[in-house]
Each structure stands twice: as structure tokens, then as C-alpha cells.
Amino acid sequence: MSEINMTTKDLIDEIPESSSMRMGRIAREKREQIDLINLGIGDPFFTTPKNIIDSAYGFMVKGKTHYESAQGVDKLRIAISNYLKNRFDIRYDSSEIIVTPGAKQGIFYAFFLLIEAGMKVGLFEPSWLGYVPSIRLSGGIPVFFNLDNGGFTDESLTNLSEEKVDLLIVNNPTNPSGKVWDKKELDLLADYCAEENTKVISDEVYHEIVYEKEFVSLGKYEGIGKDLVLAGSFSKTLSMTGWRLGYVCVKDKKMRERLTKLQQIIATCPSSFAQFAVADTLEASLGRTEEMVGVYRKNRDLLFETLNNTRLKPTLPDGTFYMWVDVGEDGEDFAVRLLNDLGIIVVPGRDYGENTQRFVRMSFGIPTERIEEACQRFENEFGK
Amino acid sequence: MSEINMTTKDLIDEIPESSSMRMGRIAREKREQIDLINLGIGDPFFTTPKNIIDSAYGFMVKGKTHYESAQGVDKLRIAISNYLKNRFDIRYDSSEIIVTPGAKQGIFYAFFLLIEAGMKVGLFEPSWLGYVPSIRLSGGIPVFFNLDNGGFTDESLTNLSEEKVDLLIVNNPTNPSGKVWDKKELDLLADYCAEENTKVISDEVYHEIVYEKEFVSLGKYEGIGKDLVLAGSFSKTLSMTGWRLGYVCVKDKKMRERLTKLQQIIATCPSSFAQFAVADTLEASLGRTEEMVGVYRKNRDLLFETLNNTRLKPTLPDGTFYMWVDVGEDGEDFAVRLLNDLGIIVVPGRDYGENTQRFVRMSFGIPTERIEEACQRFENEFGK
């Protein structure tokens, strides 16, 4: 059966259970016997800052419990526009922003609209495991590209141009590798996309969680503006994963109208009071984000130092709260053994690309004392 | 271009702007000049009951601000299972329920999974205008069926069986007509669907808003259980439209797994604290629902009596907070004139079917004093 003629049912049945779901099942069986440490989850441990919660409560009580416009409330779109300008020097007018129930749903909309049956969609390996199912559901064919020793170089560009993909998704900072793209790399990529009219989705939901390096957004490249969908979220920035609130920025008017219409048809609108609360508190909450990033940095340094003194090969992440670790054997075997023997949950690398079997992803978005406990266990087991 | 080969872009471009969106635009231009009364909106005017808001706040503060399972939190699924059993004698195990960000998104999942390109999907006219875009996006062909003088009879059944649709959507109680299906009608329909293995989506989001008549759910018919997707919501029942919280009930295990997987891919999960809050307060909040329905009943009686004394021909709704009114001329012309001359917003009937141009939908889910004011204006303009 050709990909093009597959029904949604076929497509969804073909999408395998992700390794992380499988790990979760084993973990549920183990949790009676052992003090589990979960380095598997892509969800920062912090409760949403209290000022945001209080603001949401205030808006609920004031009656902001109703449908709002499909594009998102004006106030929040204006707040996002200002935030992107002030923090990252990205210029999107509030009319060019669509608030979505999470960046993931916004990215699904974009895939669903941009992908035609059989279209090739490029991803850079390792690539967040959520994209492939969404691409497949939209009728696209995921094509993985290896980076040149972790970097996007002239050689990477040659590989890319040979495949002639119609759409690319870039995740910067990258889940799971923690890579923050250099300006040089982005220059190269943006030039290519502008020349080839390749459409790009840039998923920048971790843009606030960056350590020594400077984060540069693809949104700064005017040359690809009309072909770019920029996705952001409050899930990680403000530890609001359970609220379901993200956004996409789109310069192309037609694409924006389609996206808004699609959201109207599928979702009606994102949570109303959540939108008002974030609009009201976004600027004031960024201090809390900084504090959270401080904790992630401490955790990162601890975990990296520990693992670097073992036979495992961690990559020091420039951003995100993930560490990508070469375990020198099948990542799934390693993860199962780690869970059974040390009570530590990690995500096997398999689902992040085609040549990622030897890796696992470890999240350090958990309390520092838990990272310390994990490090103790790693040291005892793998220490030189 | 055949429907089957249309891209999502083509499909979405083909979906016209709904009349209600057009009316909204005119209304925004008028609101400076006249005291507008909005009978156009499908959103009850009540703020969400305070006990639910307080509960949500408590859960947020306690840290329920994180991702939850894609199927929905156990507690809420158990609460829904008990609620459906106690209120409507419908038996779904909590494992057969999937919580969704609104019933609309759940129904979209169902269409997306059940419809294959070119499949005929039946709707009963007048039919809520949200279904057609969702069916079209999923590659289906909407087929409207007229009810026999508002009822589903042997003759309606003959029409239905001649078309051999693969999937049917029933909205009971019906937006916009306020029809509550008789047990006799449902018996006839369920028998047919069981015999023909026709799949059915039953959208019962207005099941609490019923007046003199008894509401019977399609969920009671065991014969069609495996082919049924039952959709419900808290949006109308508890005046929570802005929270985005609904659910679908599915007996078929495979379909349920697909739906959950689809939700995982598109949305991750519905709002976490919203789920805990409703689980915690659902039973206690039903008294408030009763009070709200009392207001809708009063509004309905007022509006019906007034319109019945004019040249307009209203249908007395058995459920919902909508009145379906035969205006004896083009509904859109009427609606525009009504807005310009009387400052009253209604929704033209055009989008609710193929033979619905002479109708408008009026919502009475607004404060009674506003309904009184609207009635005064109707009386002055159309009174005998």
C-alpha cells in the first residue's frame, strides 16, 4: 500500500508506541519496589509561578470563562509580540500571532496545512520524537538529516540540497541534544531556504532555557519570513505544561488565515482565562524563569560532571533541560537495565532518529536533590 | 479536481466564512451606535460556578499544573462514568472514556479517524454548522437528510437507507432546532444502524438542557455500542466554554486506542487542573445546572410567546438554549436588517443545512432582562 493512499486509521496504527510510553509502563510496575528517579519526563518539575495562578483565578472570578476568538485574545497576542521583540529581537505584529493550545497543536496545524500527500519533510537528527507522528498523520514522509558532528556545515547543506525536501522543521534549542544553533549555522540554513523557497517550521519552545551560548531565532531572518512558521510556548518558559498554551507566528497572511480557520474548526480557541493570565503576568514572570534556569544549570553541571567520569559519553547541552548520552550499546537495553538495577528512568534514543539507537535522553528538569541522588547511583554503578 | 485529491489547503479554502462570523463583523461596526442584544452566540452567559473555580485554584496551587495522561485523568473519567450512569442510565466504564479539550475536538478526532476519502457522512437538517467543516477536512462528503416535519419517521428511514451513508452524526438535543429526539425515533435509528453497521457519532453536549421532555441517550442502545462514539462536554452543562473540557465515550477498544493516540499526537492532553476541578465538583455542581436551566426555560417561554404573536414562526425548543425561527424570507437579509434596525444579533440559517435559508437561530442563553428587552423590540417591530 502506498503511503499516499493510506487512511488515517492505517497511519495511526503504523505509528509505534514510543519507547518513553513503554518505559512508563515498566516504571509503573517497579515503583512499589524501588525509589524511582524520573529522568524521562519532558516536563519541568516546578509548579506554575503563583502570580500566574492568582491572575488566572482573578480572571475566572471576573467571568473570563467564556469562548474567546479563534486567533487568541488581543491582549495576549500583543504581550507575545512585545516579549519576542524585547527578548529576542524578533518582529511579529500581534496580528501575525495565533495562540494555540500548546505549541504542539500549533505545529500539527502547520504540518496539516503545509504537507501534501507524499511530501518529504526534513528533520535534523536527533529530533524530538513528537514530530514524526504528526508529519505521518498529515501524509508526509519524514527524512532525517545527520548533522556534521553535531553542527550544520557546508557538508550538511549538500546532504540537504540533494534530498530536495519541501518542508523543514528545526528545533532550536534542540530536544533531545540540547543543541543551540549558532548564528553561522542559521545563516547557512536561512540562505538555502530563501533560495530554494523551502518552507520552515522553527520550534523554539526552549528559547528561554539557554546557558552560556546566545540564542538566535530563525524569526530574525527576513529572507525566509514568508515561508516560516515560528512556534513558541509557555509550557517550559513558565512551567505551564498542564495549561496547554502556546503560539505560532506567521507572516504570510493566507497561511495565517488558514491556521486560524483550522483552529476554529478543530479547537474553537485555547483556554480563555489562561490567555488573560499570561497576558497579564508575562513580563513580571520572567524573573521566575531566570530562577528556574539557574536550577537547570546547576543540575546540568552536576549531571554532566558525573557522567563524564564514567564510560558513558554525555554531550554538554547549551540549552533545554535534556542531556543526550552515548551509552555505547543499545539504548533501550541500557534504559531497561538502568530502570531495573538503579531505579532511574531515561528515554531510549531510538525514536529520535534513524541512527540514535546507542543514545538515551536524560532530563534534568527535576529538583537538584534528586539529580544528586541520581548522580550518586550513576557513580556507584559506572564510576571509574 | 475531485474531492478525494484535494489538499488540506484546498479544503480549508473552500470552507466559507460562516454567517455568524460575518454577523460578528457587522456587529463590531454597529456597537458604537446602538445597544446591541446578542442572540447569536452559542455560549451561556453564566460565569462558571464558583465552587469549580475555587477547586481549580486549589489544584493549581497544589501543583496540578503539569502534563497528565493523554486519555485524561483517572478521577475525572471515573466521575464521568458515574455521572452518565446516575443521570442518564448510560453505562461506560471509566476506561472507555477519553477526556478531550472540548467535545468539538473529540468529534474532530472521531471524524478524522472514521472518515476515509470520499466517504458519505449523514447529518439531519438543521444541523449544527460546526460539523460540515470538520467532515470536509477529514475528506468526507456531507449528506443532509430532512426530518419528516421535524421527526424521524419510517419515511426518513427510507431516505436514509437509499443514500447508504457510512457514518451518521446525531446531535441530541439539537443545535439549532432545540429538538430532543423521542425514544421511538431513536429506536428506529438505532435498529437501522445496528443492521447496516452504520457508524454513529452522537453529540449530546446539551443533554442537561432539556425542558418538559425526557432525554434519551443513544448510549443506551447496546446494539450499536461498538459503532458509537458518544460525545459530551462541560461547556454548556456547567457554563465552562472557555475551559475547553469535553469527552468522548467509545466501547470499541481499537477505536479508543486510536483516539487516545491521536490526542497524544495533536494535543498531548486537556488542561490538567480543569480536569481535577471538574472531577472534584461535578456532582455538587449539578444543582447550579438546574438553576441555569430554570433561567433558560423562563427565557424560552418569554421569547416563544413574543415571537409566536408576530408573523415570524418560532419552533418551541424541547432542549438547548436555541430557538429556530422561520422568518419567511432570506434569513441572512432578515438578520442583517434585524441588526441594523433593532440592534439584535441572530445567526442566519444558511449554514445549518441545504434548505434552511428561510430560518434564523436565536440563542436565549443570556440574562432574562436582555431577553425582555429583545422581546420588547420584537413586539414593537413585528407585533400584530
JSON list of N, CA and C in Angstrom, two decimals, chain A residues 205-242:
[
{"chain": "A", "resi": 205, "resn": "VAL", "atom": "N", "xyz": [10.46, 26.41, 21.48]},
{"chain": "A", "resi": 205, "resn": "VAL", "atom": "CA", "xyz": [9.80, 26.42, 22.80]},
{"chain": "A", "resi": 205, "resn": "VAL", "atom": "C", "xyz": [10.79, 26.45, 23.97]},
{"chain": "A", "resi": 206, "resn": "TYR", "atom": "N", "xyz": [12.05, 26.08, 23.72]},
{"chain": "A", "resi": 206, "resn": "TYR", "atom": "CA", "xyz": [13.05, 26.11, 24.80]},
{"chain": "A", "resi": 206, "resn": "TYR", "atom": "C", "xyz": [13.90, 27.38, 24.75]},
{"chain": "A", "resi": 207, "resn": "HIS", "atom": "N", "xyz": [13.47, 28.41, 24.03]},
{"chain": "A", "resi": 207, "resn": "HIS", "atom": "CA", "xyz": [14.32, 29.59, 23.81]},
{"chain": "A", "resi": 207, "resn": "HIS", "atom": "C", "xyz": [14.77, 30.28, 25.10]},
{"chain": "A", "resi": 208, "resn": "GLU", "atom": "N", "xyz": [14.04, 30.12, 26.18]},
{"chain": "A", "resi": 208, "resn": "GLU", "atom": "CA", "xyz": [14.45, 30.76, 27.45]},
{"chain": "A", "resi": 208, "resn": "GLU", "atom": "C", "xyz": [15.45, 29.91, 28.22]},
{"chain": "A", "resi": 209, "resn": "ILE", "atom": "N", "xyz": [15.52, 28.63, 27.87]},
{"chain": "A", "resi": 209, "resn": "ILE", "atom": "CA", "xyz": [16.36, 27.72, 28.66]},
{"chain": "A", "resi": 209, "resn": "ILE", "atom": "C", "xyz": [17.67, 27.49, 27.93]},
{"chain": "A", "resi": 210, "resn": "VAL", "atom": "N", "xyz": [18.54, 28.49, 28.04]},
{"chain": "A", "resi": 210, "resn": "VAL", "atom": "CA", "xyz": [19.81, 28.51, 27.32]},
{"chain": "A", "resi": 210, "resn": "VAL", "atom": "C", "xyz": [20.88, 28.90, 28.33]},
{"chain": "A", "resi": 211, "resn": "TYR", "atom": "N", "xyz": [22.07, 28.27, 28.25]},
{"chain": "A", "resi": 211, "resn": "TYR", "atom": "CA", "xyz": [23.10, 28.51, 29.24]},
{"chain": "A", "resi": 211, "resn": "TYR", "atom": "C", "xyz": [24.14, 29.53, 28.73]},
{"chain": "A", "resi": 212, "resn": "GLU", "atom": "N", "xyz": [25.36, 29.11, 28.42]},
{"chain": "A", "resi": 212, "resn": "GLU", "atom": "CA", "xyz": [26.39, 30.09, 28.09]},
{"chain": "A", "resi": 212, "resn": "GLU", "atom": "C", "xyz": [26.15, 30.77, 26.73]},
{"chain": "A", "resi": 213, "resn": "LYS", "atom": "N", "xyz": [25.62, 30.03, 25.82]},
{"chain": "A", "resi": 213, "resn": "LYS", "atom": "CA", "xyz": [25.53, 30.49, 24.44]},
{"chain": "A", "resi": 213, "resn": "LYS", "atom": "C", "xyz": [24.44, 31.55, 24.23]},
{"chain": "A", "resi": 214, "resn": "GLU", "atom": "N", "xyz": [24.56, 32.30, 23.13]},
{"chain": "A", "resi": 214, "resn": "GLU", "atom": "CA", "xyz": [23.49, 33.22, 22.80]},
{"chain": "A", "resi": 214, "resn": "GLU", "atom": "C", "xyz": [22.48, 32.53, 21.89]},
{"chain": "A", "resi": 215, "resn": "PHE", "atom": "N", "xyz": [21.21, 32.69, 22.21]},
{"chain": "A", "resi": 215, "resn": "PHE", "atom": "CA", "xyz": [20.18, 32.11, 21.36]},
{"chain": "A", "resi": 215, "resn": "PHE", "atom": "C", "xyz": [19.81, 33.08, 20.24]},
{"chain": "A", "resi": 216, "resn": "VAL", "atom": "N", "xyz": [19.80, 32.56, 19.01]},
{"chain": "A", "resi": 216, "resn": "VAL", "atom": "CA", "xyz": [19.36, 33.36, 17.87]},
{"chain": "A", "resi": 216, "resn": "VAL", "atom": "C", "xyz": [18.14, 32.68, 17.27]},
{"chain": "A", "resi": 217, "resn": "SER", "atom": "N", "xyz": [17.11, 33.46, 16.99]},
{"chain": "A", "resi": 217, "resn": "SER", "atom": "CA", "xyz": [15.87, 32.90, 16.44]},
{"chain": "A", "resi": 217, "resn": "SER", "atom": "C", "xyz": [15.87, 32.96, 14.92]},
{"chain": "A", "resi": 218, "resn": "LEU", "atom": "N", "xyz": [15.30, 31.94, 14.30]},
{"chain": "A", "resi": 218, "resn": "LEU", "atom": "CA", "xyz": [15.11, 31.98, 12.85]},
{"chain": "A", "resi": 218, "resn": "LEU", "atom": "C", "xyz": [14.15, 33.11, 12.46]},
{"chain": "A", "resi": 219, "resn": "GLY", "atom": "N", "xyz": [13.38, 33.57, 13.44]},
{"chain": "A", "resi": 219, "resn": "GLY", "atom": "CA", "xyz": [12.44, 34.66, 13.21]},
{"chain": "A", "resi": 219, "resn": "GLY", "atom": "C", "xyz": [13.13, 35.97, 12.84]},
{"chain": "A", "resi": 220, "resn": "LYS", "atom": "N", "xyz": [14.46, 36.03, 13.04]},
{"chain": "A", "resi": 220, "resn": "LYS", "atom": "CA", "xyz": [15.19, 37.25, 12.70]},
{"chain": "A", "resi": 220, "resn": "LYS", "atom": "C", "xyz": [15.53, 37.33, 11.21]},
{"chain": "A", "resi": 221, "resn": "TYR", "atom": "N", "xyz": [15.38, 36.23, 10.50]},
{"chain": "A", "resi": 221, "resn": "TYR", "atom": "CA", "xyz": [15.80, 36.20, 9.10]},
{"chain": "A", "resi": 221, "resn": "TYR", "atom": "C", "xyz": [14.66, 36.64, 8.19]},
{"chain": "A", "resi": 222, "resn": "GLU", "atom": "N", "xyz": [14.72, 37.86, 7.74]},
{"chain": "A", "resi": 222, "resn": "GLU", "atom": "CA", "xyz": [13.61, 38.38, 6.94]},
{"chain": "A", "resi": 222, "resn": "GLU", "atom": "C", "xyz": [13.44, 37.64, 5.63]},
{"chain": "A", "resi": 223, "resn": "GLY", "atom": "N", "xyz": [14.55, 37.15, 5.09]},
{"chain": "A", "resi": 223, "resn": "GLY", "atom": "CA", "xyz": [14.51, 36.48, 3.79]},
{"chain": "A", "resi": 223, "resn": "GLY", "atom": "C", "xyz": [13.62, 35.26, 3.75]},
{"chain": "A", "resi": 224, "resn": "ILE", "atom": "N", "xyz": [13.45, 34.58, 4.89]},
{"chain": "A", "resi": 224, "resn": "ILE", "atom": "CA", "xyz": [12.59, 33.40, 4.90]},
{"chain": "A", "resi": 224, "resn": "ILE", "atom": "C", "xyz": [11.25, 33.68, 5.58]},
{"chain": "A", "resi": 225, "resn": "GLY", "atom": "N", "xyz": [11.05, 34.94, 5.96]},
{"chain": "A", "resi": 225, "resn": "GLY", "atom": "CA", "xyz": [9.86, 35.31, 6.73]},
{"chain": "A", "resi": 225, "resn": "GLY", "atom": "C", "xyz": [8.57, 34.72, 6.18]},
{"chain": "A", "resi": 226, "resn": "LYS", "atom": "N", "xyz": [8.36, 34.86, 4.89]},
{"chain": "A", "resi": 226, "resn": "LYS", "atom": "CA", "xyz": [7.08, 34.44, 4.32]},
{"chain": "A", "resi": 226, "resn": "LYS", "atom": "C", "xyz": [6.91, 32.92, 4.33]},
{"chain": "A", "resi": 227, "resn": "ASP", "atom": "N", "xyz": [8.03, 32.19, 4.43]},
{"chain": "A", "resi": 227, "resn": "ASP", "atom": "CA", "xyz": [7.96, 30.72, 4.43]},
{"chain": "A", "resi": 227, "resn": "ASP", "atom": "C", "xyz": [8.13, 30.12, 5.82]},
{"chain": "A", "resi": 228, "resn": "LEU", "atom": "N", "xyz": [8.14, 30.97, 6.83]},
{"chain": "A", "resi": 228, "resn": "LEU", "atom": "CA", "xyz": [8.44, 30.49, 8.18]},
{"chain": "A", "resi": 228, "resn": "LEU", "atom": "C", "xyz": [7.20, 30.42, 9.07]},
{"chain": "A", "resi": 229, "resn": "VAL", "atom": "N", "xyz": [7.10, 29.33, 9.81]},
{"chain": "A", "resi": 229, "resn": "VAL", "atom": "CA", "xyz": [6.17, 29.26, 10.94]},
{"chain": "A", "resi": 229, "resn": "VAL", "atom": "C", "xyz": [7.02, 29.14, 12.19]},
{"chain": "A", "resi": 230, "resn": "LEU", "atom": "N", "xyz": [6.92, 30.11, 13.07]},
{"chain": "A", "resi": 230, "resn": "LEU", "atom": "CA", "xyz": [7.71, 30.11, 14.30]},
{"chain": "A", "resi": 230, "resn": "LEU", "atom": "C", "xyz": [6.80, 29.69, 15.45]},
{"chain": "A", "resi": 231, "resn": "ALA", "atom": "N", "xyz": [7.22, 28.65, 16.18]},
{"chain": "A", "resi": 231, "resn": "ALA", "atom": "CA", "xyz": [6.37, 28.16, 17.28]},
{"chain": "A", "resi": 231, "resn": "ALA", "atom": "C", "xyz": [7.01, 28.43, 18.62]},
{"chain": "A", "resi": 232, "resn": "GLY", "atom": "N", "xyz": [6.21, 28.89, 19.57]},
{"chain": "A", "resi": 232, "resn": "GLY", "atom": "CA", "xyz": [6.67, 29.12, 20.93]},
{"chain": "A", "resi": 232, "resn": "GLY", "atom": "C", "xyz": [5.63, 28.62, 21.92]},
{"chain": "A", "resi": 233, "resn": "SER", "atom": "N", "xyz": [5.97, 28.67, 23.19]},
{"chain": "A", "resi": 233, "resn": "SER", "atom": "CA", "xyz": [5.09, 28.10, 24.20]},
{"chain": "A", "resi": 233, "resn": "SER", "atom": "C", "xyz": [5.40, 28.68, 25.56]},
{"chain": "A", "resi": 234, "resn": "PHE", "atom": "N", "xyz": [4.42, 28.61, 26.46]},
{"chain": "A", "resi": 234, "resn": "PHE", "atom": "CA", "xyz": [4.67, 28.98, 27.85]},
{"chain": "A", "resi": 234, "resn": "PHE", "atom": "C", "xyz": [4.92, 27.76, 28.72]},
{"chain": "A", "resi": 235, "resn": "SER", "atom": "N", "xyz": [4.78, 26.57, 28.12]},
{"chain": "A", "resi": 235, "resn": "SER", "atom": "CA", "xyz": [4.87, 25.33, 28.89]},
{"chain": "A", "resi": 235, "resn": "SER", "atom": "C", "xyz": [6.19, 25.22, 29.62]},
{"chain": "A", "resi": 236, "resn": "LYS", "atom": "N", "xyz": [7.29, 25.48, 28.91]},
{"chain": "A", "resi": 236, "resn": "LYS", "atom": "CA", "xyz": [8.60, 25.33, 29.51]},
{"chain": "A", "resi": 236, "resn": "LYS", "atom": "C", "xyz": [9.06, 26.63, 30.15]},
{"chain": "A", "resi": 237, "resn": "THR", "atom": "N", "xyz": [8.85, 27.74, 29.45]},
{"chain": "A", "resi": 237, "resn": "THR", "atom": "CA", "xyz": [9.29, 29.04, 29.93]},
{"chain": "A", "resi": 237, "resn": "THR", "atom": "C", "xyz": [8.73, 29.35, 31.32]},
{"chain": "A", "resi": 238, "resn": "LEU", "atom": "N", "xyz": [7.44, 29.07, 31.51]},
{"chain": "A", "resi": 238, "resn": "LEU", "atom": "CA", "xyz": [6.79, 29.42, 32.77]},
{"chain": "A", "resi": 238, "resn": "LEU", "atom": "C", "xyz": [6.30, 28.18, 33.53]},
{"chain": "A", "resi": 239, "resn": "SER", "atom": "N", "xyz": [6.81, 27.03, 33.14]},
{"chain": "A", "resi": 239, "resn": "SER", "atom": "CA", "xyz": [6.38, 25.77, 33.77]},
{"chain": "A", "resi": 239, "resn": "SER", "atom": "C", "xyz": [4.86, 25.67, 33.81]},
{"chain": "A", "resi": 240, "resn": "MET", "atom": "N", "xyz": [4.28, 25.68, 32.63]},
{"chain": "A", "resi": 240, "resn": "MET", "atom": "CA", "xyz": [2.82, 25.66, 32.48]},
{"chain": "A", "resi": 240, "resn": "MET", "atom": "C", "xyz": [2.36, 24.52, 31.58]},
{"chain": "A", "resi": 241, "resn": "THR", "atom": "N", "xyz": [3.04, 23.39, 31.60]},
{"chain": "A", "resi": 241, "resn": "THR", "atom": "CA", "xyz": [2.72, 22.33, 30.65]},
{"chain": "A", "resi": 241, "resn": "THR", "atom": "C", "xyz": [1.24, 21.92, 30.69]},
{"chain": "A", "resi": 242, "resn": "GLY", "atom": "N", "xyz": [0.67, 21.87, 31.92]},
{"chain": "A", "resi": 242, "resn": "GLY", "atom": "CA", "xyz": [-0.71, 21.40, 32.06]},
{"chain": "A", "resi": 242, "resn": "GLY", "atom": "C", "xyz": [-1.76, 22.41, 31.65]}
]
